[in-house]
Coordinates of C-alpha atoms and ligand atoms in Angstrom, one line a residue:
M235 CA 97.7 60.5 135.0
T236 CA 95.3 59.2 132.4
H237 CA 95.3 55.6 131.5
Y238 CA 94.6 55.4 127.9
S239 CA 93.0 52.3 126.2
A240 CA 90.2 51.4 123.9
D241 CA 87.9 51.4 127.0
F242 CA 89.1 54.8 127.9
A243 CA 88.1 56.0 124.4
L244 CA 84.5 54.6 124.7
L245 CA 84.0 56.2 128.1
A246 CA 85.6 59.4 127.0
D247 CA 83.2 59.7 124.1
K248 CA 80.2 58.9 126.3
S249 CA 81.1 61.6 128.8
D250 CA 82.2 64.2 126.2
A251 CA 80.1 67.3 126.7
L252 CA 81.0 68.4 123.2
A253 CA 80.2 65.1 121.5
L254 CA 77.1 66.6 119.8
C255 CA 79.1 69.3 118.1
R256 CA 80.3 66.7 115.7
D257 CA 76.8 66.6 114.2
D258 CA 77.2 70.3 113.3
F259 CA 79.8 69.5 110.7
Y260 CA 80.0 67.7 107.3
F261 CA 82.6 65.0 107.0
P262 CA 84.2 64.3 103.6
Q263 CA 82.9 61.0 102.3
H264 CA 84.9 58.0 101.3
N265 CA 83.2 54.9 99.7
G266 CA 80.0 55.8 101.4
H267 CA 81.5 56.4 104.9
S268 CA 82.7 59.5 106.7
A269 CA 86.5 59.9 106.3
L270 CA 88.7 60.0 109.3
Y271 CA 89.6 63.7 109.2
F272 CA 92.6 65.1 111.1
C273 CA 93.4 68.1 109.0
G274 CA 91.5 70.7 111.0
N275 CA 94.8 72.6 111.4
S276 CA 94.9 73.1 107.6
L277 CA 91.3 73.4 106.6
G278 CA 88.5 73.0 109.1
L279 CA 85.4 71.1 108.1
Q280 CA 82.3 72.8 106.9
P281 CA 79.7 73.6 109.6
K282 CA 76.2 72.7 108.5
G283 CA 75.0 76.2 109.2
V284 CA 77.2 77.8 106.5
S285 CA 74.7 77.4 103.7
D286 CA 71.9 79.1 105.6
Y287 CA 74.1 82.0 106.5
I288 CA 75.3 82.4 103.0
E289 CA 71.8 81.9 101.5
Q290 CA 70.6 84.7 103.8
E291 CA 73.0 87.1 102.1
L292 CA 72.2 85.9 98.6
K293 CA 68.5 86.4 99.4
D294 CA 69.1 89.9 100.8
W295 CA 71.2 90.8 97.8
R296 CA 68.4 89.5 95.5
E297 CA 65.7 91.4 97.4
Y298 CA 67.5 94.6 98.4
G299 CA 70.3 95.2 96.0
V300 CA 72.4 98.1 97.3
E301 CA 69.9 98.8 100.1
G302 CA 71.2 95.6 101.7
H303 CA 74.1 97.7 103.1
F304 CA 71.7 99.1 105.7
N305 CA 68.4 97.3 105.4
S306 CA 69.2 93.6 105.2
K307 CA 68.8 91.2 108.2
R308 CA 72.5 91.7 109.1
P309 CA 73.4 95.0 107.4
W310 CA 76.5 94.6 105.3
F311 CA 77.9 98.0 106.4
S312 CA 78.5 96.6 109.8
Y313 CA 78.5 92.8 109.2
H314 CA 82.0 92.4 110.7
K315 CA 80.4 93.4 114.1
V316 CA 78.4 90.2 114.2
L317 CA 81.7 88.4 114.6
T318 CA 83.5 90.7 117.0
E319 CA 82.4 89.3 120.3
S320 CA 82.9 85.7 119.5
L321 CA 86.4 86.4 118.1
A322 CA 87.3 88.6 121.1
R323 CA 86.4 85.7 123.4
L324 CA 88.6 83.3 121.5
V325 CA 91.7 85.6 121.6
G326 CA 91.1 87.1 125.0
A327 CA 90.5 90.7 123.8
L328 CA 88.2 93.6 124.2
P329 CA 85.7 94.0 121.3
L330 CA 87.5 97.3 120.5
E331 CA 90.7 95.4 119.8
V332 CA 89.4 92.9 117.3
V333 CA 88.2 93.0 113.7
A334 CA 87.4 90.4 111.0
T335 CA 88.9 91.7 107.9
N336 CA 91.1 91.0 104.8
T337 CA 93.3 87.9 104.9
L338 CA 96.1 86.9 107.2
T339 CA 99.1 87.9 105.1
A340 CA 97.5 91.2 104.0
N341 CA 96.7 92.0 107.7
L342 CA 100.3 91.2 108.6
H343 CA 101.6 93.7 106.0
F344 CA 99.1 96.3 107.3
A345 CA 100.1 95.7 110.9
L346 CA 103.8 95.8 110.0
V347 CA 103.4 99.2 108.4
S348 CA 102.1 100.4 111.7
F349 CA 104.4 98.6 114.1
Y350 CA 107.7 98.0 112.3
K351 CA 109.3 101.4 112.1
P352 CA 113.0 100.7 112.0
T353 CA 115.6 103.3 112.8
H354 CA 119.4 102.9 112.3
Q355 CA 119.7 102.2 116.1
R356 CA 116.7 99.9 116.4
Y357 CA 115.8 97.8 113.3
K358 CA 116.1 94.1 114.0
I359 CA 113.3 91.6 113.9
I360 CA 113.5 88.3 115.8
M361 CA 111.3 85.5 114.5
E362 CA 111.3 81.7 114.7
G363 CA 113.3 79.8 112.0
N364 CA 111.2 77.8 109.6
A365 CA 108.3 80.2 110.0
F366 CA 105.4 79.7 107.6
P367 CA 106.7 80.9 104.2
S368 CA 104.2 83.7 103.8
D369 CA 105.4 85.2 107.1
Q370 CA 109.0 85.0 105.9
Y371 CA 108.2 86.7 102.6
A372 CA 106.1 89.4 104.3
I373 CA 108.8 90.2 106.8
E374 CA 111.6 90.0 104.3
S375 CA 109.8 92.3 101.9
Q376 CA 109.0 94.8 104.6
V377 CA 112.6 94.9 105.7
R378 CA 113.7 95.6 102.1
F379 CA 110.9 98.2 101.8
H380 CA 112.5 100.1 104.6
G381 CA 115.9 100.0 102.9
F382 CA 117.4 97.3 105.2
H383 CA 118.9 94.0 104.3
P384 CA 117.2 90.8 105.5
D385 CA 120.5 89.1 106.3
T386 CA 121.5 91.7 108.9
T387 CA 118.0 92.5 110.1
I388 CA 116.1 89.3 110.5
I389 CA 117.3 87.1 113.4
E390 CA 115.8 83.6 113.0
L391 CA 115.9 81.4 116.0
F392 CA 116.5 77.6 115.5
P393 CA 116.3 74.8 118.0
R394 CA 119.6 73.6 119.6
E395 CA 121.5 70.8 117.8
G396 CA 119.7 67.5 118.2
E397 CA 116.4 69.2 119.3
Y398 CA 113.3 70.0 117.3
T399 CA 111.6 72.8 119.2
L400 CA 112.8 76.1 120.7
R401 CA 113.5 76.6 124.4
T402 CA 111.9 79.6 125.9
E403 CA 115.2 80.4 127.7
D404 CA 116.9 80.6 124.3
I405 CA 114.2 83.0 122.9
L406 CA 114.6 85.2 126.0
S407 CA 118.3 85.3 125.8
A408 CA 118.2 86.2 122.0
I409 CA 115.8 89.1 122.9
S410 CA 118.1 90.4 125.6
F411 CA 121.2 89.9 123.4
H412 CA 119.8 92.0 120.6
G413 CA 118.2 94.4 123.1
K414 CA 118.6 98.0 122.0
E415 CA 118.7 97.0 118.3
L416 CA 115.5 95.0 118.5
A417 CA 112.4 96.7 116.9
L418 CA 110.0 93.8 116.7
L419 CA 109.5 90.3 118.0
M420 CA 107.3 88.4 115.5
F421 CA 106.3 84.9 116.5
S422 CA 103.7 82.4 115.8
G423 CA 101.5 81.3 118.7
V424 CA 101.7 77.7 117.6
Q425 CA 104.4 76.7 115.2
Y426 CA 102.8 75.2 112.1
L427 CA 105.3 72.5 111.4
T428 CA 106.3 71.3 114.9
G429 CA 103.0 72.1 116.7
Q430 CA 105.0 73.8 119.5
R431 CA 103.0 76.4 121.4
F432 CA 105.2 79.2 122.5
N433 CA 105.0 81.0 125.8
M434 CA 103.6 84.1 124.3
Q435 CA 103.1 86.0 127.5
K436 CA 106.7 85.6 128.5
I437 CA 108.4 86.4 125.2
A438 CA 106.1 89.4 124.7
A439 CA 107.1 90.7 128.2
A440 CA 110.8 90.2 127.4
A441 CA 110.4 92.1 124.0
H442 CA 108.7 95.0 125.8
D443 CA 111.4 95.1 128.5
V444 CA 114.0 95.9 125.8
G445 CA 111.8 98.4 124.2
A446 CA 110.6 96.4 121.2
C447 CA 107.1 95.6 119.9
C448 CA 105.5 92.2 119.9
G449 CA 103.4 90.8 117.1
L450 CA 101.9 87.3 116.8
D451 CA 100.7 85.1 114.0
L452 CA 97.8 83.1 115.4
A453 CA 97.0 81.0 112.3
H454 CA 97.4 77.8 114.2
A455 CA 96.5 79.1 117.6
I456 CA 93.1 80.7 117.4
G457 CA 90.3 78.2 118.3
N458 CA 93.1 75.8 119.3
V459 CA 94.8 77.2 122.4
E460 CA 94.2 79.6 125.3
L461 CA 94.9 83.2 124.4
E462 CA 94.8 86.3 126.5
L463 CA 96.1 88.9 124.1
H464 CA 94.9 91.9 126.1
D465 CA 96.3 90.8 129.4
W466 CA 99.5 89.6 127.8
N467 CA 99.9 93.1 126.4
I468 CA 100.5 91.9 122.8
D469 CA 100.8 94.9 120.4
F470 CA 99.2 93.3 117.4
A471 CA 98.1 89.8 116.2
V472 CA 96.8 88.4 112.9
W473 CA 95.1 85.2 112.0
C474 CA 93.2 83.3 109.3
S475 CA 89.9 81.6 110.0
Y476 CA 89.9 78.6 107.7
K477 CA 92.0 76.3 110.0
Y478 CA 90.6 75.6 113.5
L479 CA 87.9 78.2 112.9
N480 CA 86.3 76.3 110.0
S481 CA 85.3 79.3 107.8
G482 CA 86.2 77.6 104.5
P483 CA 88.9 78.1 101.9
G484 CA 90.2 81.7 101.8
G485 CA 88.1 82.6 104.8
I486 CA 88.1 86.1 106.3
G487 CA 91.2 87.0 108.3
G488 CA 91.4 88.7 111.6
L489 CA 93.4 91.5 113.3
F490 CA 94.0 92.4 116.9
I491 CA 95.4 95.8 117.9
H492 CA 95.9 96.3 121.6
E493 CA 93.7 98.9 123.3
K494 CA 96.8 101.0 124.2
H495 CA 97.1 101.8 120.4
A496 CA 93.4 102.2 119.8
Y497 CA 93.4 106.0 119.7
S498 CA 97.0 106.6 118.7
D499 CA 97.4 109.1 115.9
E500 CA 101.2 108.4 115.7
L501 CA 101.0 105.0 114.1
P502 CA 101.6 105.2 110.3
R503 CA 99.2 103.1 108.3
F504 CA 98.1 102.2 104.8
A505 CA 94.5 103.4 105.0
G506 CA 91.3 102.6 103.1
W507 CA 87.8 103.9 103.3
W508 CA 86.5 101.0 105.4
G509 CA 88.8 102.1 108.2
Y510 CA 87.4 105.6 108.2
Q511 CA 85.4 106.8 111.2
E512 CA 82.2 104.9 110.9
S513 CA 79.8 107.8 111.7
S514 CA 80.9 109.8 108.7
R515 CA 82.3 107.2 106.3
F516 CA 79.7 107.8 103.7
L517 CA 80.1 111.5 103.7
M518 CA 83.2 110.6 101.5
K519 CA 85.3 113.5 102.8
K520 CA 88.9 114.2 102.0
G521 CA 91.5 113.4 104.8
F522 CA 91.6 110.0 106.5
I523 CA 90.1 109.9 110.1
P524 CA 90.4 106.4 111.5
E525 CA 87.7 104.6 113.4
P526 CA 89.2 103.9 116.9
G527 CA 90.6 100.4 117.6
A528 CA 91.2 97.5 115.2
Q529 CA 88.3 98.6 112.9
G530 CA 90.5 101.5 111.8
W531 CA 92.7 99.1 110.0
Q532 CA 90.0 97.8 107.7
V533 CA 90.7 98.8 104.2
S534 CA 88.0 97.7 101.7
N535 CA 84.3 97.1 101.6
A536 CA 84.0 94.0 103.7
Q537 CA 83.7 90.4 102.4
V538 CA 80.2 89.5 103.5
F539 CA 80.0 86.0 102.1
Q540 CA 83.3 85.0 103.9
M541 CA 82.1 86.5 107.1
A542 CA 78.8 84.7 106.8
A543 CA 80.6 81.4 106.6
L544 CA 82.6 82.2 109.7
R545 CA 79.5 83.3 111.6
A546 CA 78.2 79.7 111.2
S547 CA 81.3 78.2 112.8
L548 CA 81.4 80.8 115.6
D549 CA 77.9 79.8 116.6
I550 CA 79.3 76.4 117.4
F551 CA 82.3 77.9 119.4
D552 CA 79.9 80.2 121.2
K553 CA 78.0 77.2 122.6
A554 CA 81.2 75.5 123.8
D555 CA 82.8 76.1 127.2
L556 CA 86.4 76.8 126.2
R557 CA 87.8 75.1 129.3
V558 CA 86.0 72.0 128.3
L559 CA 87.1 72.4 124.6
F560 CA 90.8 72.7 125.7
A561 CA 90.6 69.8 128.1
K562 CA 89.2 67.6 125.3
R563 CA 92.0 68.8 123.0
D564 CA 94.6 67.7 125.5
A565 CA 92.9 64.3 126.1
L566 CA 92.5 63.6 122.4
T567 CA 96.1 64.6 121.6
G568 CA 97.4 62.7 124.6
Y569 CA 95.5 59.6 123.6
A570 CA 96.9 59.8 120.0
E571 CA 100.4 60.2 121.4
Y572 CA 99.9 57.3 123.8
M573 CA 98.7 55.1 120.9
L574 CA 101.7 56.1 118.7
H575 CA 104.1 55.4 121.6
S576 CA 102.6 52.0 122.1
L577 CA 103.0 51.2 118.4
L578 CA 106.7 52.2 118.5
Q579 CA 107.2 50.1 121.6
E580 CA 105.9 47.1 119.8
Y581 CA 107.6 47.8 116.5
P582 CA 110.8 49.8 117.3
H583 CA 112.0 49.6 113.7
I584 CA 109.2 51.9 112.4
P585 CA 111.2 55.0 111.6
L586 CA 108.8 57.4 113.3
E587 CA 109.5 60.2 115.8
I588 CA 107.1 62.6 117.4
I589 CA 108.6 66.1 117.5
T590 CA 105.8 68.0 119.1
P591 CA 106.5 68.8 122.8
K592 CA 105.1 66.3 125.3
N593 CA 103.9 69.0 127.7
S594 CA 100.3 69.9 126.9
K595 CA 101.0 73.5 127.8
E596 CA 103.5 73.6 125.0
R597 CA 101.3 72.3 122.3
G598 CA 97.7 72.4 121.0
A599 CA 95.7 69.8 119.0
Q600 CA 98.5 68.7 116.8
L601 CA 101.2 66.0 116.8
S602 CA 103.9 66.3 114.2
M603 CA 105.9 63.2 113.4
L604 CA 109.1 62.8 111.4
I605 CA 109.0 59.7 109.3
H606 CA 112.5 59.0 108.2
K607 CA 111.6 56.9 105.1
H608 CA 108.6 56.0 103.0
G609 CA 106.5 58.8 104.4
K610 CA 104.8 59.8 101.2
E611 CA 103.9 56.2 100.5
L612 CA 102.4 55.8 104.0
I613 CA 100.3 59.0 103.6
D614 CA 99.1 57.9 100.1
S615 CA 98.0 54.5 101.4
L616 CA 96.2 56.1 104.4
L617 CA 94.4 58.5 102.0
S618 CA 93.3 55.7 99.8
Y619 CA 91.6 54.2 102.9
G620 CA 89.8 57.5 103.7
I621 CA 92.2 58.6 106.5
I622 CA 93.1 62.3 105.9
V623 CA 96.2 63.5 107.6
D624 CA 98.6 66.1 106.4
W625 CA 102.0 65.7 104.8
R626 CA 104.7 68.3 104.6
E627 CA 107.8 67.7 102.5
P628 CA 110.2 66.2 103.0
N629 CA 109.3 64.0 106.0
I630 CA 106.6 65.5 108.3
I631 CA 103.2 64.0 109.1
R632 CA 100.8 66.2 111.0
L633 CA 97.9 64.8 112.9
A634 CA 95.4 67.3 114.2
P635 CA 92.4 66.0 116.2
A636 CA 90.0 69.0 116.4
P637 CA 88.1 68.8 119.7
L638 CA 85.0 70.4 118.1
Y639 CA 84.4 67.4 115.8
N640 CA 86.9 64.6 116.3
S641 CA 86.0 61.8 118.7
F642 CA 88.1 59.5 120.8
A643 CA 86.8 56.7 118.6
D644 CA 88.4 58.5 115.6
I645 CA 91.8 58.1 117.3
T646 CA 91.2 54.5 118.1
K647 CA 90.3 53.8 114.4
F648 CA 93.2 55.9 113.2
S649 CA 95.6 54.0 115.4
E650 CA 94.5 50.6 114.2
K651 CA 94.7 51.6 110.6
F652 CA 98.0 53.4 111.0
K653 CA 99.5 50.3 112.7
E654 CA 98.3 48.0 109.8
H655 CA 99.7 50.3 107.2
C656 CA 103.0 50.7 109.0
I657 CA 103.4 47.0 109.6
R658 CA 102.8 46.4 105.9
L659 CA 105.0 49.1 104.7
F660 CA 107.9 48.4 107.0
A661 CA 107.8 44.6 107.0
N662 CA 111.3 43.4 106.3
K663 CA 112.5 46.8 105.2
Ligands
PLP222 C1 98.1 79.2 107.3 C2 99.1 80.2 107.6 C3 99.2 81.4 106.9 C4 98.3 81.6 105.6 O1 98.3 83.0 105.3 P1 97.1 83.5 104.3 O2 97.4 84.9 104.1 O3 95.8 83.2 105.0 O4 97.2 82.7 103.0 C5 100.1 82.4 107.2 N1 100.9 82.2 108.3 C6 100.8 81.0 109.1 C7 101.7 80.8 110.3 C8 99.9 80.0 108.7 O5 99.9 78.9 109.4

């Protein structure tokens, strides 16, 4: 059991093996100082290496023109491969199973085309209620595309009355209840609103037991929590890279397709030339032949500048021992939770409630809080002091200390300021 205190924070920063990584990032500036930044779950900070990586591609484009596809320092034809190993490590996959391509929602659609093949016996999709809207729209439109109605096809799971997060046992019983009718279990790895980390291995196994597929949206999970997609036997997964992976706005998305599907010629897909067998792609022949594995789901000429930005961030991840990164994540989040609890003990009238699970195995680097009144005012006043946390209507504050660049001192400073602002805002109210 850790004893948290300001002393704890000083010592923890001193003994932090990842402390130097902070210097690899630019922090937004506020009145000449670095802002306190806790929005790595929404948009990660810019790694300092990004401009060199992008400048390299600008230079190669200037100097080679079209020849850069094959002659540049990192040939554009295969640029995605300079990302594969680092991404495979983060998601627990074989290189064959992973590709950086497109964007999250586009990849979700492409994966659903392959893995959601409803029949009149087996057509239902189970997903978490309050899923990220893009996922809801993607699933709903796919269901309609196949001629089914979302109301009778999509089963959304909500927490029990009076609870904020889903119980694994309830997910498992829904899976077995819909059993023979279940085509797909589609879940996030970490829920974007509540910060709940799901037991991906268990729910995937349950979906397979009833004969369904399992897909994951890892937008809030990659770079944040332990993932073993290959061993967990996940069929497909998608992610974006601008959150914990720090690739910048609209960064390149990612796709995982399990090895067991790598050579399948039964899966339908919406194909494009960049997914064509690499060795003969430029022969421009009629009749699609996919490259084996996840690369076969690429569609278009790849987005080299976006991939270059991601490469800079993955350099930092590559240097980090993931066990150390995740241990720091738990300590930072635990310390923030402790400080918030202390505040509420001292000032019980502050209308704040943490809804993220307490167990570190059921969360990542995020604490979500309900604030029952004056939430927007609180956020705006924090922002005006250079404290960047995230606000979701109507009443959710999300605080995400990213272990790659946040320090324990950041949490101490945040807690002090947060307390001041709360006391002012809720005095006599
Ligand atoms: C951030 C996020 C997205 C964003 O999708 P894009 O296609 O990258 O815009 C989708 N789903 C989830 C769960 C997210 O958290």
